[in-house]
Every structure is written in structure tokens, then in C-alpha cells.
Amino acid sequence: MNKRLFFGVLLVIYVLLIIPFVNLQKNRPIEVKLGYLPHAQVLKVISGEHRSSVAGMLVMRVLFYFGSILQKFQDNVIVSPEFLNMYRTIRSIVALDPYNMDSYYFAQSVFTWDLGRVQEVNALLEQGAKYRTWDPYIPFYLGFNYSYFLKDYTKAAEYMQSAAELSGNPLYAQLAARYFYESEQAALGLAFLETMINNARDKTVRRNYELRRDALLATLAIERARDAYRERYGAMPIDLEQLLNFGLLSAAPDDPYGGSFYLDERGRVRTTSELIQHESMSDENGNAYGD
Amino acid sequence: MFDQFIILTKCHLQGILRDRVLYGVLGVSVFMILMIPSMSSFSMRQVQELSITLSLSVISGTLLVTTLLLGASSVWRDIERRYLHSILTLPISRATFLVSKFCSILLFLTLSTMVLGMGCAVAIKLASSSYPSDIPIHWGNILLTIGGDLFKYMLLTAFSLLLSSLSTSFYLPFFGTLVIYFCGSASQEVYEYVTGEFGSGMSLMAISAVKGAYYLLPNFAAFDFHVHAVYGLPVSLTGLSLTMLYTLVYTGILLLLAVVNFERRELP
């Protein structure tokens, strides 16, 4: 009887405890969700033959973490993501399994567009290209990064040619040809993003690309209206109101990142959100990405 | 003598097959295999590759636990239960007893590998059919990797038998084998690290100690073909033959040491 009573009491306590316990776990700080990772070399030694599995699990952890940030971002809850920690995790994954495509794919989709860490991503990709010698996607990413972000068309053409040769895809050859025309940069960006959206299977990554594409489309619409104004009136418009008043823009495009578009003193299209999820360029100790 | 060996091996194998703990281990592994297709689907660009990676890890992890449980509880328990005393009243040498014990464990490991291997093949096929990869599935390499794992755990079984023949309790063979497993898995990495750029800051004594341990300990990195299986990389046949020969010689040495030690051991 006593045992039954004791069991019943414990069961009631458990039921009372489980809801706050689950809530506590659910509302853990986002930094805790990404967690601490030992040095890549240590991790490599510890994980032994299971290093590819460990790398796979770490990719999932980063993806879930980033997915939760993106979800909060879409719900208008601004959270500053731990980009440095994410980047370090990706570097550890690549050290564990240099063939892991998910890590390169994630780095390309998040660290270039959102953070502008193109040099670091290219270093990762160039390492990946040494291992994934059959894969056209890595030279494709490299080619795009060199042209679109770094304006190094010689290297871009080299990589895109490699991607075209590996895949036999005429799109890559077309893109390589476009690199020589700086004026088509926005169109090139859109072509790249459309390719990535079509190939993206993961919802988080696809949503990230879609946000970027929508932002680029909005920027492109304003740029076209601005250029039309300059051609028509021989001067730069002062603000978006002028473009709206003169009928060059039907409505002020929405910034999918939550900001408002404006024209700066040189007539360049800017937004208050800076089309970026606020990043930390270095950690609290001042350690930068390349460290 | 050979007939005695066969009969003893069969008896030991039947004993192993009656062990419910091992069925528990295999049950957990089968559950993990069932989870592989859904776990792999979280991958963004390499579902098939992740399913192969996880499958190989499940097989290797299961074989490790099985080796530890069977190897660590073999000889000393037979002595403790007085099972060995009754066996040795028959005209059976201690060497025959020990080698038959080793062979029965190896047979069970092979059977488990085959069952898990088939389960994993189905899981890989399921995962890859949902999201086909650019890389074809290299079944030959997967088979080779599983075979490599089996060879590795054969060597580890010999280690656990050696420790078990020395010990009077569960702890030394269990934790000793576990330590050997971790050291053997890390030895190549540590050796390369120490003999590389990092080693320039170390004392000559420390480097010599690491090198000594590297040559003495089993090198499990040689059996690791996981990356070859996942990404379909070519495998060197010369390296493979050398690794097989290395395993056979190393296992032979360990078994011989275990037999010599067991023959000298005084039974209570």
C-alpha cells in the first residue's frame, strides 16, 4: 500500500514537473542550443572512425539553430545569431569530414549573402574543391563568389568553366560568359539565387535564399526606376518619393528584411535593414573569423 | 583435436546465442537502423551519403559493444563459475579452449555484422531512393568497410581475451579493451600530429614515447574505409592486403600471448 502511495505521489509530482521542464528546455538561450565544440583536432582524435557521423550531426545542429533564428526573425523577434560560433562549427565539420557537402552548402548560403564573409567561405570552398573533385557545385559557388562579390572575373571564369566541364550544364557556361559584363550583376545574382532556390531541399536554406531574392528584386526595381529618372531628367533623384511621384515606381517596394529602402547621397539604393541579419564580426574576446 | 575444437566452438556459440543482453544490444541497433532514413532526410545536400555514414557507425558501434561484452566476460567468468574446471577434466587443452572461445566470438560478430549489414542496406536504399545523390552507391566499398570493421573487432577481441585470461574480474578486460580501442583509433592522428609541425615544440623524449606507443598499439585507422564507402573513393588493393596481413599477424601474436598466459595460470 505504502509503495503504491509513494508511486502515486511521485507520478503526480512528475506530471506537475513535466510542463515547466519542457518549457525550460524549449526556451533555452539560443547560444546554448548551438553549444560549445572542442577544437577540431581534438574532435577528430576523439571521434575516430565516426568522424563523418559526428560531422553530419554537427551540420544538423547548426541547421536547427539557424532555422530557429530564422523562425524568430520571421516572427519579428530580432535575435543576434552567433555567426562566429556557427562559422567555427562549420570549420570543425570540414576538418572532420572535408567531403561533407552540407557544410559547404550552408556556408555558401549563409556566410556570403548575410554576412559578406566571402573570403572565408572561398577558403573553405577551395579546400572542398581539392576533395570533391567530381562535384560541379563547389566551383560553381566559387565562380559566383569571385564574380558577384569580389569582382575577380578571371578567377570567376576559371571556376565557372570548371563547373561547366564537370556538370555539362549550359547554365554555367552562360553565367561564365556574363561575368564580363559588370552591368548585369543584379541579373546574375538573381540567376544564381533562382538556381539555388530550385535546388534547395531544406526549407530553412530555401527561405533564406527566397528572402535574399525578394530583396534583390526590390533593389533591382528601384535601380531601374532611378536609372530611368536619370536618363529622363539628367540628374539623380533625391529620394524614392520622386520616383513614385513621377510614376517610375508604382509602389515603394517592401524590404523583406523589415527595413525601408532609401537612396543615399550618391544615388545608391540602400535600406535601413542593410539587407543583413545583424552580425557579430568578432567574439567578445575580439577573435575574428579567420582566427 | 580438431573435432574437440569444433564441438567447443559450437558450445561457446550456443552459450553466446542464449545471452539476452546481446539481443538487447542488437535490438537497439535495429531500432537505430530503422531511424536512419528519417535522420538522413535532415541533410541538405547528401541524404544518401549521410545514410551510409550513419549505417556504418551503427554497425561499428554495435560490434564494439558486442566485442567488449563478450571478450571482457569470457575467461574469468568461466573460471568463476567453475565451468572451465569441468571442461578441463576432459582431454581438452587450454589452448583449444581459448582459441575456440575466440572463434565463437568471431562467428557471432560475423553473424551480427551480416544481419545489421542487410538492415543497413535496406535503410540506405530507402534513403537514397527518396533523395537520389549524384554519387552512385558503391556497394563494394560499403562491403569492404564492414569487412574492415569486422577485422578490427577481431583484433580487439584477441586483446580482450588476452586481458580476460590475465584478470580475475570484469573490470580489467572491459576497461582495458576500451582504452586499447580509443588509443588504437587515435594513434595515427596523434602520430601525424606529433611528427608534424606541432612536434617541433615537443621534447625528444615525449616524441619517442608517442612513436613507441604508435608502433606497439594496434592501428585502427588502417581499417577505416568509411569515407571510401560514403563518397565512392578508390581503395588501394596493396594497402588492403597489407592491412589484412597486419591484422592476422597482430591477432596471432595476441592469441599466442593469451594462450601462453592461460596455460601458466593457476586455477583456484
PDB file of C-alpha atoms in Angstrom, chain B residues 1 4-5 8 12 75 78-79 83-103 161 164-166 255-268:
ATOM      1  CA  MET B   1      41.728 -32.456 -31.533  1.00  0.00           C
ATOM      2  CA  GLN B   4      37.094 -31.119 -29.995  1.00  0.00           C
ATOM      3  CA  PHE B   5      37.773 -27.609 -31.246  1.00  0.00           C
ATOM      4  CA  LEU B   8      33.788 -26.459 -28.180  1.00  0.00           C
ATOM      5  CA  HIS B  12      30.513 -21.455 -26.855  1.00  0.00           C
ATOM      6  CA  VAL B  75      37.647 -16.480 -19.492  1.00  0.00           C
ATOM      7  CA  ASP B  78      34.230 -19.379 -16.901  1.00  0.00           C
ATOM      8  CA  ILE B  79      36.748 -19.764 -14.095  1.00  0.00           C
ATOM      9  CA  TYR B  83      32.628 -24.104 -15.974  1.00  0.00           C
ATOM     10  CA  LEU B  84      36.274 -24.246 -17.015  1.00  0.00           C
ATOM     11  CA  HIS B  85      37.156 -26.794 -14.320  1.00  0.00           C
ATOM     12  CA  SER B  86      34.667 -29.289 -15.680  1.00  0.00           C
ATOM     13  CA  ILE B  87      35.769 -28.696 -19.264  1.00  0.00           C
ATOM     14  CA  LEU B  88      39.419 -29.203 -18.417  1.00  0.00           C
ATOM     15  CA  THR B  89      38.735 -32.584 -16.802  1.00  0.00           C
ATOM     16  CA  LEU B  90      38.125 -33.745 -20.362  1.00  0.00           C
ATOM     17  CA  PRO B  91      41.102 -34.329 -22.668  1.00  0.00           C
ATOM     18  CA  ILE B  92      40.977 -30.752 -23.958  1.00  0.00           C
ATOM     19  CA  SER B  93      43.980 -28.433 -23.888  1.00  0.00           C
ATOM     20  CA  ARG B  94      43.704 -24.930 -22.541  1.00  0.00           C
ATOM     21  CA  ALA B  95      44.876 -23.612 -25.910  1.00  0.00           C
ATOM     22  CA  THR B  96      41.975 -25.347 -27.668  1.00  0.00           C
ATOM     23  CA  PHE B  97      39.577 -23.902 -25.127  1.00  0.00           C
ATOM     24  CA  LEU B  98      40.852 -20.353 -25.602  1.00  0.00           C
ATOM     25  CA  VAL B  99      41.078 -20.443 -29.392  1.00  0.00           C
ATOM     26  CA  SER B 100      37.588 -21.976 -29.637  1.00  0.00           C
ATOM     27  CA  LYS B 101      36.342 -19.179 -27.403  1.00  0.00           C
ATOM     28  CA  PHE B 102      37.906 -16.644 -29.764  1.00  0.00           C
ATOM     29  CA  CYS B 103      36.420 -18.333 -32.830  1.00  0.00           C
ATOM     30  CA  LEU B 161      40.780 -12.335 -24.474  1.00  0.00           C
ATOM     31  CA  SER B 164      40.499 -11.662 -19.733  1.00  0.00           C
ATOM     32  CA  SER B 165      42.995 -14.524 -19.414  1.00  0.00           C
ATOM     33  CA  LEU B 166      45.039 -12.352 -17.056  1.00  0.00           C
ATOM     34  CA  LEU B 255      46.253 -15.082 -29.134  1.00  0.00           C
ATOM     35  CA  LEU B 256      49.608 -16.759 -28.614  1.00  0.00           C
ATOM     36  CA  LEU B 257      50.323 -14.494 -25.646  1.00  0.00           C
ATOM     37  CA  ALA B 258      46.855 -15.226 -24.266  1.00  0.00           C
ATOM     38  CA  VAL B 259      47.372 -18.995 -24.647  1.00  0.00           C
ATOM     39  CA  VAL B 260      50.827 -18.908 -23.003  1.00  0.00           C
ATOM     40  CA  ASN B 261      49.472 -16.862 -20.128  1.00  0.00           C
ATOM     41  CA  PHE B 262      46.382 -19.037 -19.759  1.00  0.00           C
ATOM     42  CA  GLU B 263      48.408 -22.249 -19.735  1.00  0.00           C
ATOM     43  CA  ARG B 264      50.586 -20.915 -16.926  1.00  0.00           C
ATOM     44  CA  ARG B 265      47.702 -19.668 -14.899  1.00  0.00           C
ATOM     45  CA  GLU B 266      46.864 -21.496 -11.688  1.00  0.00           C
ATOM     46  CA  LEU B 267      43.181 -22.170 -11.361  1.00  0.00           C
ATOM     47  CA  PRO B 268      41.569 -21.688  -7.953  1.00  0.00           C
TER      48      PRO B 268
END
